[in-house]
Short mmCIF file of C-alpha atoms in Angstrom, two decimals:
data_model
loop_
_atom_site.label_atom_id
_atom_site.label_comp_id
_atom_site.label_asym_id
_atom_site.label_seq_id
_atom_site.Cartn_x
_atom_site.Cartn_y
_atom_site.Cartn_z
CA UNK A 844 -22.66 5.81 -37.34
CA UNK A 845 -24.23 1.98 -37.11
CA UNK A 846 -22.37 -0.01 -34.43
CA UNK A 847 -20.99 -2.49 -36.98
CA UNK A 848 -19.65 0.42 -38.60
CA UNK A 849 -17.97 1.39 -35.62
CA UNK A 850 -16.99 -2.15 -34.47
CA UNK A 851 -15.26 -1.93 -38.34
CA UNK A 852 -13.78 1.00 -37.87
CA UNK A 853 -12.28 0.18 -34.69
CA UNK A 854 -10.16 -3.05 -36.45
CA UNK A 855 -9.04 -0.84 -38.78
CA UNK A 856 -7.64 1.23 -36.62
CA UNK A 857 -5.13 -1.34 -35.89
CA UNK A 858 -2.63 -1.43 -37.92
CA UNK A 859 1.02 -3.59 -37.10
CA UNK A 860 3.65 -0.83 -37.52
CA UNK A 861 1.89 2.26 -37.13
CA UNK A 862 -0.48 1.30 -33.65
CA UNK A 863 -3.36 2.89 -32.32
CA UNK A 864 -2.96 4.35 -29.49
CA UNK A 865 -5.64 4.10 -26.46
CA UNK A 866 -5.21 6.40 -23.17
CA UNK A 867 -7.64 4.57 -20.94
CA UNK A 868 -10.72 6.28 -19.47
CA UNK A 869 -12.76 5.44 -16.48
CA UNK A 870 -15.75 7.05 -16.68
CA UNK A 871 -17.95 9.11 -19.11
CA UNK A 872 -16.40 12.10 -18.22
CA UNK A 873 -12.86 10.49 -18.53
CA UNK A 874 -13.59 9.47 -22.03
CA UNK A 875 -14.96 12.94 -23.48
CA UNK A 876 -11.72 14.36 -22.34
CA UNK A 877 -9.86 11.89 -24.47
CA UNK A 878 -12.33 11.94 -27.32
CA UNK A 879 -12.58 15.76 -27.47
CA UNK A 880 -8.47 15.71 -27.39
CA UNK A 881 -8.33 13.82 -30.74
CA UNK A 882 -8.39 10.07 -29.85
CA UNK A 883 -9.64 7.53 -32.68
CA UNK A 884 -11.28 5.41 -30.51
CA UNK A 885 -12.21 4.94 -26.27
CA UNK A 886 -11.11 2.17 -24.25
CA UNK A 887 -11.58 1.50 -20.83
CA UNK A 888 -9.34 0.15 -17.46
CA UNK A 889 -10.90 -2.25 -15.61
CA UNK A 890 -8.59 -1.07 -12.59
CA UNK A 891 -9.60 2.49 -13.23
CA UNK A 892 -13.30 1.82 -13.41
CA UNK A 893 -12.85 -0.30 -10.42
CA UNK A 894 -10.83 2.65 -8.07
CA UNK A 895 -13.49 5.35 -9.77
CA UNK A 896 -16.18 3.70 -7.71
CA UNK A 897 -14.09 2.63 -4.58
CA UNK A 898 -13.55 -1.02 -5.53
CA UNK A 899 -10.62 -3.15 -5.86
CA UNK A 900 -9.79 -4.62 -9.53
CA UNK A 901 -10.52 -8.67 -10.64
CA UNK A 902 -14.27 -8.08 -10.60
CA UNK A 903 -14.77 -6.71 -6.75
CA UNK A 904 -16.76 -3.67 -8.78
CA UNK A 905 -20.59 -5.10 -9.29
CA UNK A 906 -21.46 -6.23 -12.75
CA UNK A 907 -24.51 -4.03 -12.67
CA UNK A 908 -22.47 -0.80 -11.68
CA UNK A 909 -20.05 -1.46 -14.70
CA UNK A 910 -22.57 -2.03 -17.38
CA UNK A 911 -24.21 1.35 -15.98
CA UNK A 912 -20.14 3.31 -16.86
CA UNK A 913 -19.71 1.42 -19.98
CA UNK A 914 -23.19 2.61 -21.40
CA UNK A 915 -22.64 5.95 -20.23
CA UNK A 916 -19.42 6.10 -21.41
CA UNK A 917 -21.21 4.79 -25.22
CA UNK A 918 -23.72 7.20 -25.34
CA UNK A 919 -21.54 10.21 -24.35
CA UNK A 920 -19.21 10.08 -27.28
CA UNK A 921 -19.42 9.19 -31.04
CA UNK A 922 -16.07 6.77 -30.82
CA UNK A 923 -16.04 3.19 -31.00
CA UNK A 924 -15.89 1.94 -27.14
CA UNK A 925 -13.95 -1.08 -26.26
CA UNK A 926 -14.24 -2.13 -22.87
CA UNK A 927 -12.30 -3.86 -20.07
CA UNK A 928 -14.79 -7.16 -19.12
CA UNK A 929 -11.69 -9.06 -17.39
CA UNK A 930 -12.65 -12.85 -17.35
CA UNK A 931 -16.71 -11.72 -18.23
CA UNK A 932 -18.39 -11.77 -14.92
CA UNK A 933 -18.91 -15.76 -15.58
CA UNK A 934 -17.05 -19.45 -15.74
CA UNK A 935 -19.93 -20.18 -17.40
CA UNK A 936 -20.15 -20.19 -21.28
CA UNK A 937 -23.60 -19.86 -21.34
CA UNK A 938 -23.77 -16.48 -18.77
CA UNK A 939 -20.83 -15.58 -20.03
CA UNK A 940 -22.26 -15.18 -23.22
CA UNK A 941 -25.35 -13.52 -22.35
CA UNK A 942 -22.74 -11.16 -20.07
CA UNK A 943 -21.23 -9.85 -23.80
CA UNK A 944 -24.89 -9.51 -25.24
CA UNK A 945 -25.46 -6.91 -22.57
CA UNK A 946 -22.86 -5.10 -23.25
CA UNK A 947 -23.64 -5.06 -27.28
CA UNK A 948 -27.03 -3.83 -26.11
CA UNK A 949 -25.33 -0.66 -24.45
CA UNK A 950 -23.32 0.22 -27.43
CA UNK A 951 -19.79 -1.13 -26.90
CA UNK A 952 -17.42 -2.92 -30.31
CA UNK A 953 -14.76 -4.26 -28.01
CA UNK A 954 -13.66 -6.06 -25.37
CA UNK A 955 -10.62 -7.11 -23.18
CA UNK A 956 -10.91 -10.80 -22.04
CA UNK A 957 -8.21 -12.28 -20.30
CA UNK A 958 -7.18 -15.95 -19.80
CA UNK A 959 -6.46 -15.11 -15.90
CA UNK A 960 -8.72 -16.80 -13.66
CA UNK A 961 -10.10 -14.00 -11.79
CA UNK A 962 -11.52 -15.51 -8.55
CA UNK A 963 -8.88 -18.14 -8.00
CA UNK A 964 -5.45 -19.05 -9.16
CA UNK A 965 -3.36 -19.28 -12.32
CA UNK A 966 -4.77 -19.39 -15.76
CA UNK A 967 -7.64 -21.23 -18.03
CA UNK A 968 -5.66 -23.83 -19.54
CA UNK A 969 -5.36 -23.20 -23.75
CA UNK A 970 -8.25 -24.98 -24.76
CA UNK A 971 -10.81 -24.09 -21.88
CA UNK A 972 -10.12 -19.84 -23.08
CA UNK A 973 -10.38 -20.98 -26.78
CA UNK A 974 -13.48 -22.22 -25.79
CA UNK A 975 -14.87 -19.26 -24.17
CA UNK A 976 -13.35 -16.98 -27.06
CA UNK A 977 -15.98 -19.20 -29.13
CA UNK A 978 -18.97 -18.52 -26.77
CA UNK A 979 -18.34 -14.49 -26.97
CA UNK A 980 -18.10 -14.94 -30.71
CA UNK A 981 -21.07 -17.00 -31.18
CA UNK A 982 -22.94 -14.10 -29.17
CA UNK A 983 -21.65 -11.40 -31.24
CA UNK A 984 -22.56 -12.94 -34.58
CA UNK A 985 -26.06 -13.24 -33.36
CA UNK A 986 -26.05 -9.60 -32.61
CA UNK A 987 -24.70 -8.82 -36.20
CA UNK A 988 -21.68 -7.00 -34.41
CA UNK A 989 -18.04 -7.67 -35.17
CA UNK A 990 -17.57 -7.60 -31.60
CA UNK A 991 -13.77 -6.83 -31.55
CA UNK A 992 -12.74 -9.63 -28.97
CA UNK A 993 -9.04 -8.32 -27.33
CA UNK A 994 -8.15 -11.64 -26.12
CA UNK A 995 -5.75 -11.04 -23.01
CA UNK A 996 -3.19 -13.33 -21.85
CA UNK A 997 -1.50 -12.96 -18.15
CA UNK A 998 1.22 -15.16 -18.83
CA UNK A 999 4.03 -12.24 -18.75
CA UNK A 1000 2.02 -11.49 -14.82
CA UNK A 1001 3.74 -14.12 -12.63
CA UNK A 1002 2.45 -17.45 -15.26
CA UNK A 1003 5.74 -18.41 -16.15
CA UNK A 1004 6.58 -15.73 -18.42
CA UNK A 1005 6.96 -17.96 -20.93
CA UNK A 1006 6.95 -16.27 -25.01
CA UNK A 1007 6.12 -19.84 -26.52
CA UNK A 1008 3.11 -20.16 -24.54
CA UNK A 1009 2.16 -16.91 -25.18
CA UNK A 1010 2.34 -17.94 -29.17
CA UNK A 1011 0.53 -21.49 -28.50
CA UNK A 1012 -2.32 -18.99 -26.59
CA UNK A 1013 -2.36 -16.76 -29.16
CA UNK A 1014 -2.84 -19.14 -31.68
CA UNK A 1015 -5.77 -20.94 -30.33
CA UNK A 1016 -7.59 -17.75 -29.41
CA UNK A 1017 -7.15 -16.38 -32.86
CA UNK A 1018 -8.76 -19.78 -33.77
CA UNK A 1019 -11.67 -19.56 -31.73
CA UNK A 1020 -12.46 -16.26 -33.16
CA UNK A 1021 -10.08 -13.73 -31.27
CA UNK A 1022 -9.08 -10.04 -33.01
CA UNK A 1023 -6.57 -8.68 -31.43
CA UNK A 1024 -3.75 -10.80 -28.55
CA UNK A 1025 -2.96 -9.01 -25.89
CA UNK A 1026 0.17 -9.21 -23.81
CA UNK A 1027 0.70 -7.01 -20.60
CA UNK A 1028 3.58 -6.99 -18.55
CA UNK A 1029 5.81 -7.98 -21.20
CA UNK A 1030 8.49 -5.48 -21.88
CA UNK A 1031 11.35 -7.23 -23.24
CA UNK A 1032 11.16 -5.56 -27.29
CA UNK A 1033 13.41 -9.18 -28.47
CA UNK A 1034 9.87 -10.67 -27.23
CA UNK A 1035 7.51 -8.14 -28.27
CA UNK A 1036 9.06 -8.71 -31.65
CA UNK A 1037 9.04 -12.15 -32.01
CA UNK A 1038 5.66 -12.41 -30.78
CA UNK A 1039 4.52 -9.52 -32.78
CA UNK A 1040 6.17 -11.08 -36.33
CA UNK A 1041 4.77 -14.39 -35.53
CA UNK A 1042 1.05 -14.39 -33.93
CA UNK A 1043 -1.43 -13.59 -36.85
CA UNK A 1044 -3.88 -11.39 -34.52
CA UNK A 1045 -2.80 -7.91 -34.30
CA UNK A 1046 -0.74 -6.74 -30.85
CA UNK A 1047 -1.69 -5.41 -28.00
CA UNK A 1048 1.22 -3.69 -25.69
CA UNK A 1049 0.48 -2.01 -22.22
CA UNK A 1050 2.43 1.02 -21.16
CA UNK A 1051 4.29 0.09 -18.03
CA UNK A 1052 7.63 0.69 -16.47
CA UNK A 1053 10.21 -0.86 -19.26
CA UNK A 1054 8.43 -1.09 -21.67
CA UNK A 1055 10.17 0.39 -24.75
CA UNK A 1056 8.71 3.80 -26.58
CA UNK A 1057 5.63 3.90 -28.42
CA UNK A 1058 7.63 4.93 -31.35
CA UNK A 1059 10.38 1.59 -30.80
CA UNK A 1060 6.79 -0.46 -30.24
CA UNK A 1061 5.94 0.91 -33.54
CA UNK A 1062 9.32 -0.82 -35.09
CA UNK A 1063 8.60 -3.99 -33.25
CA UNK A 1064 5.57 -4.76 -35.07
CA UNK A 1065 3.19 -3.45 -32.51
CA UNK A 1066 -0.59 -2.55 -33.62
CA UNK A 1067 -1.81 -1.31 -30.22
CA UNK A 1068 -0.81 0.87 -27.26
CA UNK A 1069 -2.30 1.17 -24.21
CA UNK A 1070 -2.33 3.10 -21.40
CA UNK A 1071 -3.90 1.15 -18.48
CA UNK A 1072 -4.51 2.61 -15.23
CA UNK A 1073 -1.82 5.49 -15.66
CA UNK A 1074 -4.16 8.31 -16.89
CA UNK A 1075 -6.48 7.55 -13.48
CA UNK A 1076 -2.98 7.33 -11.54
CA UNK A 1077 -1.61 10.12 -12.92
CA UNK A 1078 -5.15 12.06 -12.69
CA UNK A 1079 -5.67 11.35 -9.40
CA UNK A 1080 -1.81 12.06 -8.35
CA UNK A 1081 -2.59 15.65 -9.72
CA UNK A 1082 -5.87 16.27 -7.91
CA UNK A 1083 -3.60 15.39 -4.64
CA UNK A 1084 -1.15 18.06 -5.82
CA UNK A 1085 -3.76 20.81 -6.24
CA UNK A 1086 -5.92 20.15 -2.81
CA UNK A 1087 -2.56 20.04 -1.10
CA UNK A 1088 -1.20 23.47 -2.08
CA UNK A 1089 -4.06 25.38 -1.95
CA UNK A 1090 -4.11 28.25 -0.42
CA UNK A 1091 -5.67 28.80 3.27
CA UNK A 1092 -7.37 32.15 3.68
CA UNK A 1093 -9.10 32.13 6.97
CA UNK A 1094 -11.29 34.89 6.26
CA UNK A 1095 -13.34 32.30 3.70
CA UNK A 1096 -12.47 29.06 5.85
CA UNK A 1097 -16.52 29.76 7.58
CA UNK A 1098 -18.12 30.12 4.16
#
């Protein structure tokens, strides 16, 4: 399958009412797990990629070391791969753009990109995102991809929480060439809904603590479901679990 096709295919997938659902991998080995368990499509954490390799999340794990995972990742399974690029590696539109071409190169249809700024404080104000929204999309058309651009807003983390800036965000990003509006760390459904009924980009929710059921997402208007870090977390909370109760036989401790 062409990578148009699958950048295609992906946007189909989501659908408000009846979401896609995306259990987040972190690696290539992560991600044929999910794909060989049924999933539509592979998306990635940029926390879990991050922890994978012993680095912190907000762009502590090289740029180099990531594009090495997220091609892996592509070339291990026939699924469209969206990626986690957090703010792109760049405040410049220029780098940041050539940042995205790389990644087309290695295969991937989507991205995360969130207003957050990731080496200092607070957010990109409205039109400064919209603007880098444009530079991604500008880079993907030259590439012939529909580069499905997740644009991420961190409003609902500790910006003021507020729903009608999240609608103002969404609208401008949607504007600049945005597919999908992503809102983590809101969990109030009233607010999922409105935002969900009004913003004309399909929704993005992130599984957290409080945040409703997939199925009442579903009924909210929801088009996409994520998982986040909890598949590493939980993975990795599991692995503890088996080392710990192992048993000891001293007779095989010296071999």
């Amino acid at each position: 399958m062409s990578q148009a096709k699958k950048a295609k295919d992906f946007a189909a997938l989501h659908v408000k009412g009846n979401p896609v659902i995306l259990y987040n991998a972190w690696d290539a080995g992560s991600a044929k797990a999910i794909a060989e368990a049924g999933a539509k499509a592979i998306a990635t954490s940029s926390w879990s990629v991050a922890a994978a390799q012993g680095y912190g999340d907000g762009e502590d794990l090289p740029i180099a070391i990531a594009e090495q995972i997220f091609a892996k990742i592509a070339s291990s399974v026939e699924l469209p791969v969206s990626v986690d690029f957090e703010g792109g590696y760049s405040d410049d539109d220029q780098q940041l753009a050539a940042n995205v071409s790389k990644l087309l190169d290695l295969g991937v249809i989507g991205i995360n990109f969130e207003d957050r700024i990731v080496k200092g404080k607070g957010l990109y104000d409205i039109d400064r995102q919209a603007k880098r929204i444009a530079a991604i999309r500008r880079a993907a058309e030259h590439k012939g991809i529909p580069l499905f651009i997740n644009a991420r807003t961190d409003v609902f983390f500790g910006n003021g929480a507020d729903v009608g800036e999240a609608l103002q965000r969404e609208n401008a990003y949607a504007s600049a060439g945005a597919s999908g509006f992503f809102i983590p760390g809101l969990t109030d459904a009233d607010q999922i809904k409105r935002i969900a009924s009004e913003a004309t980009l399909p929704v993005n929710v992130m599984v957290m603590e409080g945040v409703p059921s997939n199925e009442k997402l579903a009924t909210l208007g929801v088009a996409r479901v994520s998982y986040g870090p909890i598949p590493y977390i939980e993975a990795m909370d599991e692995l503890q679990k088996k080392v710990w109760t192992l048993p000891f036989d001293p007779k095989r401790a010296d071999k």
